[in-house]
Coordinates of C-alpha atoms and ligand atoms in Angstrom, one line a residue:
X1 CA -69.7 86.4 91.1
X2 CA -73.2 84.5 91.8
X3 CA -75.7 86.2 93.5
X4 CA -77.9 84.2 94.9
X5 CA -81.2 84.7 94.8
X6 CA -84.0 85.1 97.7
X7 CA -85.4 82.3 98.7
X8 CA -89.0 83.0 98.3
X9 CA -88.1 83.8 94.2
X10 CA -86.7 80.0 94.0
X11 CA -89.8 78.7 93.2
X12 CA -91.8 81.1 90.7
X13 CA -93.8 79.9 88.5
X14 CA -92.7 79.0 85.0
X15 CA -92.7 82.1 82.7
X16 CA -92.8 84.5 85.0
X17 CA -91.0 87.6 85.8
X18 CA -89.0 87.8 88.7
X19 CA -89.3 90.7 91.0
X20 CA -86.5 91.9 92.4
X21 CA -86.2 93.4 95.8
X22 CA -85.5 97.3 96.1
X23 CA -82.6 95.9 99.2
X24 CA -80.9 93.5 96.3
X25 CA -77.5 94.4 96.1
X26 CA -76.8 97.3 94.1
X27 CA -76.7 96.7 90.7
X28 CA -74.5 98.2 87.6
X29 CA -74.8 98.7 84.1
X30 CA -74.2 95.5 82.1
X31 CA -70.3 96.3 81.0
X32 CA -69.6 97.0 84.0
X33 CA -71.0 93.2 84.8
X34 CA -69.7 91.7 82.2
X35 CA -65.7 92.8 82.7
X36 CA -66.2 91.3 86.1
X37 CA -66.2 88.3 84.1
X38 CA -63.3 86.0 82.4
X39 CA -63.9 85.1 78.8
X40 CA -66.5 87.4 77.9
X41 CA -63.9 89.9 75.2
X42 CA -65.9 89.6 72.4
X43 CA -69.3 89.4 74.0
X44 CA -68.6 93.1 75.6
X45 CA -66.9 94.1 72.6
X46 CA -70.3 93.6 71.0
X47 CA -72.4 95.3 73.5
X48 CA -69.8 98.3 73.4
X49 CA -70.1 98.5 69.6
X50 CA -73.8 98.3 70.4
X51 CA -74.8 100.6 71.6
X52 CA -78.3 101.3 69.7
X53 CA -79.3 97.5 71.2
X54 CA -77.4 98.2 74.4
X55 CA -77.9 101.3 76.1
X56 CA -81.3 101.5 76.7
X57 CA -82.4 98.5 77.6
X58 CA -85.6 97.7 78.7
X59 CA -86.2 96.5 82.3
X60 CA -86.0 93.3 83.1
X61 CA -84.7 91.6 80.7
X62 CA -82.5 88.3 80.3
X63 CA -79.0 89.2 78.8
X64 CA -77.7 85.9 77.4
X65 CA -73.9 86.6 76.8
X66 CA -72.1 84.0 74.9
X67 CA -68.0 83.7 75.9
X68 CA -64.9 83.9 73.7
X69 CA -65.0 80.5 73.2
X70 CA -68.6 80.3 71.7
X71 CA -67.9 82.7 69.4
X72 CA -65.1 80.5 68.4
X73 CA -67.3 77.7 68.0
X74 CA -69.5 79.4 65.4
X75 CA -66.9 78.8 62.8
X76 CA -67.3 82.0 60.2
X77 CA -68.6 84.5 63.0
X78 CA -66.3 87.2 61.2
X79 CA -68.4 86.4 58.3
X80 CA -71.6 87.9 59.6
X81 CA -72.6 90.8 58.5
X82 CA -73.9 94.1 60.6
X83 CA -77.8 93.2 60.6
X84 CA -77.0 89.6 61.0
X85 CA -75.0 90.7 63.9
X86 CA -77.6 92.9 65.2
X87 CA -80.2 90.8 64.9
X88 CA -78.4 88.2 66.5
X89 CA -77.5 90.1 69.3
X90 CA -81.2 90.8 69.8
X91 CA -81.9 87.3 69.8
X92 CA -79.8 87.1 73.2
X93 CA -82.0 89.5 74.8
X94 CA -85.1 87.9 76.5
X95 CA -88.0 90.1 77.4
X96 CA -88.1 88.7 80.5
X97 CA -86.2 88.3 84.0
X98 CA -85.5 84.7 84.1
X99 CA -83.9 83.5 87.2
X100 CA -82.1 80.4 86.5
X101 CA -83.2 78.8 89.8
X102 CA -87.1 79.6 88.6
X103 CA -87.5 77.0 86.3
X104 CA -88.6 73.7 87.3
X105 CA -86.3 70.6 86.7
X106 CA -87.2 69.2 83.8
X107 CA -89.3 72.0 82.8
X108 CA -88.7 74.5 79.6
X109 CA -89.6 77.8 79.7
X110 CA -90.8 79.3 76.1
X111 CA -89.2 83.0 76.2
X112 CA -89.5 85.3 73.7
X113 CA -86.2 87.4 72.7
X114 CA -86.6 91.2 71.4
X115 CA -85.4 89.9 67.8
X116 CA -88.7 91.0 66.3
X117 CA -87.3 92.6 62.7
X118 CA -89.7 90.7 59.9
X119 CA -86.5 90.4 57.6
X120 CA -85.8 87.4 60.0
X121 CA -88.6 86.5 61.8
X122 CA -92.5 86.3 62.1
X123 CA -93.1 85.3 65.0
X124 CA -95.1 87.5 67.0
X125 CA -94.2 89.3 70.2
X126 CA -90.3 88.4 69.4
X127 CA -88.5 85.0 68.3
X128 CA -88.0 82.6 70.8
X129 CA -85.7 80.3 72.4
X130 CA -86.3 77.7 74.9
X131 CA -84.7 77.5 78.4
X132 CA -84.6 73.9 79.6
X133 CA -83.9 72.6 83.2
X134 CA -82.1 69.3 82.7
X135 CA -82.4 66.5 85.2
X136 CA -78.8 67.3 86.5
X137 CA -80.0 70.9 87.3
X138 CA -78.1 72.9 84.6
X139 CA -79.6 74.9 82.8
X140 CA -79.5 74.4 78.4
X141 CA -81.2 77.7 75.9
X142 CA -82.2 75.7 72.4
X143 CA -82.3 78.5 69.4
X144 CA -82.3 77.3 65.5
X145 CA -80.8 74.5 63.8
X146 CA -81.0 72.9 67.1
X147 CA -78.2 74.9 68.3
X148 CA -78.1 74.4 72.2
X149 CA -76.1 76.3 74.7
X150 CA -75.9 75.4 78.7
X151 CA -75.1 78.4 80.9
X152 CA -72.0 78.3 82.8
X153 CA -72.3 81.5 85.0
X154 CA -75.9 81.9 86.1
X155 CA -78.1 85.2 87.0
X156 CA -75.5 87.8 87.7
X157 CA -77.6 91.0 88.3
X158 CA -77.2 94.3 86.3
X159 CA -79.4 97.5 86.6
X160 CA -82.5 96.0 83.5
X161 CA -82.5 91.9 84.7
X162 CA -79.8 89.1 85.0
X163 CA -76.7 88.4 83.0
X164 CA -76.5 84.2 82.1
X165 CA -72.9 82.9 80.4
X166 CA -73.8 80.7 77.7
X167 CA -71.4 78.5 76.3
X168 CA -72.7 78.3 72.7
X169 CA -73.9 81.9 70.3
X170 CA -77.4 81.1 69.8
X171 CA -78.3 81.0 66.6
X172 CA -81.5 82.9 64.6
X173 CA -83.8 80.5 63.1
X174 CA -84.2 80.4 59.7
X175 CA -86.4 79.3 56.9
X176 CA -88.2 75.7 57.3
X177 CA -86.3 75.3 54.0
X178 CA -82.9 76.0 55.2
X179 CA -84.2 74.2 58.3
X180 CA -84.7 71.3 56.4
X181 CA -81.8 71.5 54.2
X182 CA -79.0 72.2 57.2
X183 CA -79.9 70.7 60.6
X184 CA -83.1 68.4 59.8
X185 CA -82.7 66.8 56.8
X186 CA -85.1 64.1 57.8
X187 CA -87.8 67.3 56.3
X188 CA -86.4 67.0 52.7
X189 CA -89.5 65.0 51.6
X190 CA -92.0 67.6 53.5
X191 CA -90.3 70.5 52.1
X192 CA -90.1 69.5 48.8
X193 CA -93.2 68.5 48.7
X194 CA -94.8 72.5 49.8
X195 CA -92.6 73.6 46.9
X196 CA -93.8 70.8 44.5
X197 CA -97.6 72.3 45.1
X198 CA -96.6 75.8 45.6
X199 CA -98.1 75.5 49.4
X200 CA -94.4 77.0 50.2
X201 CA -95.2 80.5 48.5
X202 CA -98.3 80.4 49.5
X203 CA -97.3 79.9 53.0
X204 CA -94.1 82.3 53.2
X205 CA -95.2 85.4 54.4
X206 CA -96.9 83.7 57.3
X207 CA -96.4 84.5 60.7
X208 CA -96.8 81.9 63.7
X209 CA -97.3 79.0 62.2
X210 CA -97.4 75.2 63.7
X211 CA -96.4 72.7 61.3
X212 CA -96.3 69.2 61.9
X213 CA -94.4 67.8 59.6
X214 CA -93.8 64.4 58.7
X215 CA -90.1 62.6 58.1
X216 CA -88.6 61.2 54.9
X217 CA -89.5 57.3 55.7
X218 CA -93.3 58.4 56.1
X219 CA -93.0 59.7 52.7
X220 CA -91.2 56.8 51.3
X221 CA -93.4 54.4 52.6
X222 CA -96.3 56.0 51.2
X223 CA -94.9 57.2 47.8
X224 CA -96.9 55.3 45.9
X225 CA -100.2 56.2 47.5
X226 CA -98.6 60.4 47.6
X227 CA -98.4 59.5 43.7
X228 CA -101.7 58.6 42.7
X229 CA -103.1 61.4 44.2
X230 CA -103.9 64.2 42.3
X231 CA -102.3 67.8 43.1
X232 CA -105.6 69.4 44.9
X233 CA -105.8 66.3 47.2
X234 CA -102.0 66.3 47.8
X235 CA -102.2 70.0 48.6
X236 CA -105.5 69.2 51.0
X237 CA -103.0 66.5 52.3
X238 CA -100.2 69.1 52.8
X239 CA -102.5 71.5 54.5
X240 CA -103.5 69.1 57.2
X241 CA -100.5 69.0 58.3
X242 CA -100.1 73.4 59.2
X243 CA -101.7 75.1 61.6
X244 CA -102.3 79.0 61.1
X245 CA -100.6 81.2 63.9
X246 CA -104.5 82.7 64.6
X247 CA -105.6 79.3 64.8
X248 CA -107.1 78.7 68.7
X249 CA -107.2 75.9 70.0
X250 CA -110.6 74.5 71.4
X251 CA -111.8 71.9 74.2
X252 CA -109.3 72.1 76.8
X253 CA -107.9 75.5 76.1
X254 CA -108.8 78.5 78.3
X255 CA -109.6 81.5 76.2
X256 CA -109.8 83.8 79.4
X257 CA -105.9 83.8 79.7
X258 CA -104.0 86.9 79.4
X259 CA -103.0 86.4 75.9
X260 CA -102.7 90.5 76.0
X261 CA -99.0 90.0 77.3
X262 CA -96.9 91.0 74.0
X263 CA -94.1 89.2 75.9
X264 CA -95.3 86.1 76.1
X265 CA -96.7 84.8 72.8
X266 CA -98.3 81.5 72.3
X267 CA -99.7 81.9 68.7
X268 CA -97.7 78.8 68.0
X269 CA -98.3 75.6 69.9
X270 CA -94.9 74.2 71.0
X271 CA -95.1 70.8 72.7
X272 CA -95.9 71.8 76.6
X273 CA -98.9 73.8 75.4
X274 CA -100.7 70.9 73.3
X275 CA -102.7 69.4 75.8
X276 CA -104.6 65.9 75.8
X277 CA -108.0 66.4 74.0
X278 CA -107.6 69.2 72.9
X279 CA -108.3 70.4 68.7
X280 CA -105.8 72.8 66.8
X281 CA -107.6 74.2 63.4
X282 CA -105.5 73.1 59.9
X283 CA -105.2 75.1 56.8
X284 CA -107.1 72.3 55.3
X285 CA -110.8 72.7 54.5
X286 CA -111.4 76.1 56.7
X287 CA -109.9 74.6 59.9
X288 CA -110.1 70.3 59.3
X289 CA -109.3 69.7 63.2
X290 CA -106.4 67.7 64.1
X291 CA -106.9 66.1 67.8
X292 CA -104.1 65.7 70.0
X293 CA -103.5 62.7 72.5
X294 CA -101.1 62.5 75.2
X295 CA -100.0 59.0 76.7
X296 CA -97.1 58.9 79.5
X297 CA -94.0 60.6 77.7
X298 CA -95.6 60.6 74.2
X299 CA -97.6 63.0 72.4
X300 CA -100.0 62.6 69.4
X301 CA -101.5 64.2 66.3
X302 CA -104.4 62.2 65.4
X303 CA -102.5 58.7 65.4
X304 CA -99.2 60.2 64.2
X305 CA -96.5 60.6 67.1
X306 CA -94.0 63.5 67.4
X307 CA -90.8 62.2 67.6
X308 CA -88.6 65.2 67.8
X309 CA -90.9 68.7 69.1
X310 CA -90.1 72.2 69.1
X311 CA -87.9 72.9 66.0
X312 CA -87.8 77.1 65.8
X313 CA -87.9 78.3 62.3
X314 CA -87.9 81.9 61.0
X315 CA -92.2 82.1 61.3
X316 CA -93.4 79.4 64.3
X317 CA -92.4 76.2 64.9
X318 CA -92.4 72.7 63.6
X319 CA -93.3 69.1 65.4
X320 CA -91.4 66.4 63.4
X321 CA -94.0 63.3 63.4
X322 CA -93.3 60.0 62.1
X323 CA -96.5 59.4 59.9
X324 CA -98.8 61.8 57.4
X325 CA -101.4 62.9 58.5
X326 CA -105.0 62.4 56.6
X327 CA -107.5 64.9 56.7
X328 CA -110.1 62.0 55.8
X329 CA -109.1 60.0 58.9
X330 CA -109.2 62.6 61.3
X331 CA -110.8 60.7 63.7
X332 CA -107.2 58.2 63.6
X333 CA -106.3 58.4 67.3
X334 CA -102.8 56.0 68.0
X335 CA -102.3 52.8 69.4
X336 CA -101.0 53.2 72.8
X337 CA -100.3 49.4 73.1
X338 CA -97.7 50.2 70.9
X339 CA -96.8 54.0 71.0
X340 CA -93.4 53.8 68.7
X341 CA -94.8 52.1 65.9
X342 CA -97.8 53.7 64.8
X343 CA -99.5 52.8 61.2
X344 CA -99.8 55.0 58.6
X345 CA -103.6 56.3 57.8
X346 CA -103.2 55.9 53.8
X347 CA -104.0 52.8 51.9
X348 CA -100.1 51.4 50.8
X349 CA -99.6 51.0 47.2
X350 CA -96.6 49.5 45.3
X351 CA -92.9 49.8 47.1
X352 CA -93.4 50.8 51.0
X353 CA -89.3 50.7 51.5
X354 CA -88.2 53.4 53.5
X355 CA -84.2 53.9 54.4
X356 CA -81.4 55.8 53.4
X357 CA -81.0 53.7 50.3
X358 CA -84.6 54.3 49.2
X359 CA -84.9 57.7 47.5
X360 CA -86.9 60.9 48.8
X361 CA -90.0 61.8 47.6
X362 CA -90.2 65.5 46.3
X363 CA -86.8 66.1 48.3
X364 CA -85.6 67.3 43.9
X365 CA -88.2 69.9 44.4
X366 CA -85.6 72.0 46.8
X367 CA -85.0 74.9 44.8
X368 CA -81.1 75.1 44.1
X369 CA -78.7 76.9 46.7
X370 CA -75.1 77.7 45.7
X371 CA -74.2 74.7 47.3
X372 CA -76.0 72.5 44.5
X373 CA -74.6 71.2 41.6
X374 CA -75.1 73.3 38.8
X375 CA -75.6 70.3 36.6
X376 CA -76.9 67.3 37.1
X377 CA -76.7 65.3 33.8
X378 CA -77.4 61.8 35.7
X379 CA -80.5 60.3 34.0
X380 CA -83.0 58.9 36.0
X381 CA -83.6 62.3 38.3
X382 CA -82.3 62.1 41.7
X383 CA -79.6 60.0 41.1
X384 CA -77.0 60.7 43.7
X385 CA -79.2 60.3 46.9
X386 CA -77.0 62.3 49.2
X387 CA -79.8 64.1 51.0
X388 CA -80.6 60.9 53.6
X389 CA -82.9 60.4 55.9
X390 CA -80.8 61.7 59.2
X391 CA -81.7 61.8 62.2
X392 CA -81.6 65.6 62.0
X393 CA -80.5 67.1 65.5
X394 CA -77.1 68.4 65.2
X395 CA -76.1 70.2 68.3
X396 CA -73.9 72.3 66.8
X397 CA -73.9 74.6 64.0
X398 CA -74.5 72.5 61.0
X399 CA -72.9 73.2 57.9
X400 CA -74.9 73.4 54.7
X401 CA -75.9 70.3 52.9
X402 CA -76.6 70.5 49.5
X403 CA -80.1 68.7 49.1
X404 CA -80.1 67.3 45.4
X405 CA -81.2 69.4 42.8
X406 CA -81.9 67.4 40.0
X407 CA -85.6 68.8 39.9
X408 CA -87.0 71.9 38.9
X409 CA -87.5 75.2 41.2
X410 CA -90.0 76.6 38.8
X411 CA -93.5 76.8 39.4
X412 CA -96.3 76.8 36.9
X413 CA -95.8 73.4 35.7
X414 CA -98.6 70.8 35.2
X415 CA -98.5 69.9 39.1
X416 CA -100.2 66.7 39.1
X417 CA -98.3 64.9 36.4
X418 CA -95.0 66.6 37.5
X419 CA -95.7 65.2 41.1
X420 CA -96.4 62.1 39.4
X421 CA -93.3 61.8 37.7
X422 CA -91.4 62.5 40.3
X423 CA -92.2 60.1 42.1
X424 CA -92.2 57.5 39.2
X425 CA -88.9 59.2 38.1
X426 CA -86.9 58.6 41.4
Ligands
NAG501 C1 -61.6 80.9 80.5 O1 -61.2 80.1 79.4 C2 -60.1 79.3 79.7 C3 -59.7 78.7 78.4 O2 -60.8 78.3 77.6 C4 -60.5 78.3 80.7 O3 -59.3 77.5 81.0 C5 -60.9 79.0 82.0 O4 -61.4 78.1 82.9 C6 -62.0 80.0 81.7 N1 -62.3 80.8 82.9 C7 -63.5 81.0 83.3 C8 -63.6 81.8 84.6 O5 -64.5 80.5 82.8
NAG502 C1 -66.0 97.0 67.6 O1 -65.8 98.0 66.7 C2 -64.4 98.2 66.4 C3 -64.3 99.5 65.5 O2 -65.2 99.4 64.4 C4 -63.8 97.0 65.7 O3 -62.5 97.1 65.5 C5 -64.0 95.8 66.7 O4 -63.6 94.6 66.0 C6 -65.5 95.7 67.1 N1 -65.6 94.6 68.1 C7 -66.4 93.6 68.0 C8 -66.4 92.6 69.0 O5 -67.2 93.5 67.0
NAG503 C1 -76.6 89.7 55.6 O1 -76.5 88.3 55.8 C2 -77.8 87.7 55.7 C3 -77.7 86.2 56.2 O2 -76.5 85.7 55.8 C4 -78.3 87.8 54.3 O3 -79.6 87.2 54.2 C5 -78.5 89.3 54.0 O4 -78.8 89.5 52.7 C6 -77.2 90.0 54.3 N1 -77.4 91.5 54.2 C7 -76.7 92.3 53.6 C8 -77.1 93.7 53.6 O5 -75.7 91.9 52.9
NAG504 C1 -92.0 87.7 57.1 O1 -93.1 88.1 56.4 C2 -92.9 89.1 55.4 C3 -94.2 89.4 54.8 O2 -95.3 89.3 55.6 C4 -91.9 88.6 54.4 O3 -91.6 89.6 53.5 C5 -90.6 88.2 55.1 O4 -89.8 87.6 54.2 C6 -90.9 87.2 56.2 N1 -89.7 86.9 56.9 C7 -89.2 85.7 57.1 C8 -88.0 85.6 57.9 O5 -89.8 84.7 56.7
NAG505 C1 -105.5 87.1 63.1 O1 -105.6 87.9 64.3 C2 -105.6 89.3 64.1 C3 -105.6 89.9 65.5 O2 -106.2 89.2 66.5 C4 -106.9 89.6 63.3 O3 -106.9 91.0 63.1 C5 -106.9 88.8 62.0 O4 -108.1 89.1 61.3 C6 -106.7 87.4 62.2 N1 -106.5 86.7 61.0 C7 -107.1 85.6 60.7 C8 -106.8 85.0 59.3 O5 -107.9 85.0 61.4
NAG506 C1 -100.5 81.5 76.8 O1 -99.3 81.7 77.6 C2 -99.6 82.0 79.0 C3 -98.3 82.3 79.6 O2 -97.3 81.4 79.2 C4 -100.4 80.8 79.6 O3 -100.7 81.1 80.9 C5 -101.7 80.6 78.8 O4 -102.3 79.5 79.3 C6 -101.4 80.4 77.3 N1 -102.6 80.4 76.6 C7 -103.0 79.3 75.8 C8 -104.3 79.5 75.1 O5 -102.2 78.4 75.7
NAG507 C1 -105.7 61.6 77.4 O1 -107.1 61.4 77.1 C2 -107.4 60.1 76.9 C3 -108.8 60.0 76.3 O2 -109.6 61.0 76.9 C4 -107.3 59.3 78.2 O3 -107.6 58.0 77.9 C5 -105.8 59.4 78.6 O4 -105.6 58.8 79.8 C6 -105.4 60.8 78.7 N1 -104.0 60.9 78.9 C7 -103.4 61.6 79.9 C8 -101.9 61.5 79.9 O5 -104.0 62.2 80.7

């Protein structure tokens, strides 16, 4: 059963917390909601087995409750283990009461989940997942690995907030690595390129981070400039592209906003936040500013455009842009006349192919999984080019895909020739 909502509640703003009337209809616990419902066995066998998440439930909060044949859809569900379990659970528990009706068409509401545990996630105040209002009214949550769910039954009231059915188990993200390797492989290149200049250890205990990162074609194109580089400017290049979760931003940001609210965290800056003009602070140089630009539907980093926004991974979020970014053209600001095809801000050297046949830069660098080939005795380095250059959004759960592994995981070696020799080696 729907419950509608009062009228006056249809319309508040984005984010915020709906108040619900002491006449509402009287409310129950959330079993009791849930076995009103068809199709929900497993969900409420979950919240029954529980109980440590369930029972005491803050109040108002969003339950998302995935049906039977979501948890189908996962594929090895059985295969989770208990604090994979739990911690997913917690990830379908929103902090706040979202009203379905609330959110604006075409509007996405940033909500953060009560999945807080640092073994899966640093992101402060709670990972989050994204509620979008599509065009045709329907409401679609977006959690890792691009995994997207629309709700089917919306805002059924229970004693702590609203019920939604979701057709789809919402998956915890994970690791830009396994990011990389599983739902976007069009990151390959970036990734491998962190581990070739250690950057990725560097940066793995870090909470709320921004990272713009740049596809496999913008690495192809510029491999031979990326290879005459030496390894502090290719790091220096690398750090342009991340933003630390302290990080404000300056020039059109308003410092006197509540940013108090534990529910609520904007640390990170996912796409709606970044707004024209204003500067985020890179870990290059103590804070090199990158300047974003907004122009109808597109947005900008310096003159690089973000061509797929929002990505959740286990410690902030990543903005997949179709150009690198250079820390010594930060004044680079795009070619609106031409929004889609933006030039890159390095001088070309050598072969500029890009392409699923070319090969991907640093994409060997992607430490082995147990998915990799143990052996790789094809000369030559990363012969095999399996890892393409995908478009990356899956809406599903991915499985894995073994990146190539014909490079090394080890750190320690002499960095600027090994970069070097990957790159001459591909
Ligand atoms: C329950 O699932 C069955 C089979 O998937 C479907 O035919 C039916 O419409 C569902 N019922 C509800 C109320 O969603
Ligand atoms: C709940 O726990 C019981 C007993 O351990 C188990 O048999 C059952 O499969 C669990 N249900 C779910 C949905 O995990
Ligand atoms: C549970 O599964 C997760 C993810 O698959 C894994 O990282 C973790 O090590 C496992 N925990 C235990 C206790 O086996
Ligand atoms: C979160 O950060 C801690 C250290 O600060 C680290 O041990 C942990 O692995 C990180 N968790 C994830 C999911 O990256
Ligand atoms: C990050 O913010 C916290 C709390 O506001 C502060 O204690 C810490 O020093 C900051 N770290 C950096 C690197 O700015
Ligand atoms: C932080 O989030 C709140 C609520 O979503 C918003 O009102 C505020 O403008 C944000 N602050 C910044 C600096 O973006
Ligand atoms: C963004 O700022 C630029 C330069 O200040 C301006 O030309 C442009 O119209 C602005 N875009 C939007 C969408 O407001």
């Amino acid at each position: 059963m729907v419950l509608p909502l009062p009228a006056s509640a249809a319309l508040v703003a984005v984010a915020s917390t709906l108040l619900f009337s002491p006449s509402a209809v009287l409310a129950a616990d959330v079993e009791t909601v849930l076995a009103g419902q068809a199709n929900l066995t497993i969900f409420r066998g979950l919240v029954k087995n529980h109980t440590n998440i369930f029972a005491n439930l803050p109040k108002d909060v969003t339950v998302a409750a995935p049906d039977d044949n979501a948890f189908r859809k996962v594929g090895n569900w059985g295969a989770y283990n208990e604090s994979r379990v739990e911690a997913t659970l917690k990830y379908h528990i929103l902090k706040q009461a979202i009203a379905m009706p609330s959110i604006v068409k075409g509007d996405s509401i940033w909500a953060s989940t009560t999945l807080t545990d640092e073994t899966f996630t640093n992101v402060t105040g709670g990972q989050q997942l994204i509620l979008t209002k599509q065009p045709d009214g329907r409401v679609v949550f977006t959690s890792g690995f691009a995994t997207r769910g629309t709700v089917l039954v919306e805002d059924l009231k229970f004693d702590n907030g609203l019920v939604q059915i979701i057709d789809s188990v919402m998956r915890v993200p994970e690791t830009l690595e396994s990011t990389a390797r599983s739902a976007y492989t069009d990151l390959t290149s970036f990734v491998g390129a962190l581990y070739a200049t250690d950057l990725m250890s560097e940066f793995a205990g870090a909470k709320d981070l921004t990272i713009f990162a740049p596809r496999n074609a913008a690495f192809q194109q510029l491999a031979g400039a990326l290879s005459a580089m030496d390894e502090p400017m290719l790091k220096r290049v690398l750090r342009y592209h991340i933003v630390p979760g302290n990080s404000s931003s300056s020039s059109s940001s308003s410092s006197s906003s509540s940013s108090s609210s534990s529910s609520s965290s904007n640390l990170t800056h996912y796409s709606w936040d970044l707004k024209n003009g204003s500067t985020l602070a890179t870990a290059a140089d103590g804070g090199r500013p990158l300047t974003i630009t907004r122009f109808t539907n597109f947005v900008f980093v310096n003159s690089a455009e973000i061509i797929q926004p929002d990505i959740l991974v286990a410690n902030g979020l990543v903005h997949m842009v179709d150009n690198l970014l250079n820390p010594d053209r930060a004044t680079a600001r795009p070619d609106v006349a031409s929004p889609t095809a933006q030039s890159p801000v390095f001088s070309l050297i050598g072969a500029t192919a890009t392409g699923t046949a070319v090969p991907t830069p640093f994409a060997s660098y992607l430490p082995c999984t147990a998915n990799c080939p143990t052996a790789q005795p094809t000369a030559g380095g990363a012969a095999g080019g399996a890892a393409g250059d995908g478009a990356g959004a899956t809406s599903s759960n991915a499985g894995v895909a073994p990146a190539r592994c014909t490079g090394l995981a080890g750190a320690g070696v002499g960095i600027g020739l090994a970069v070097g020799a990957v790159i001459a080696g591909w």
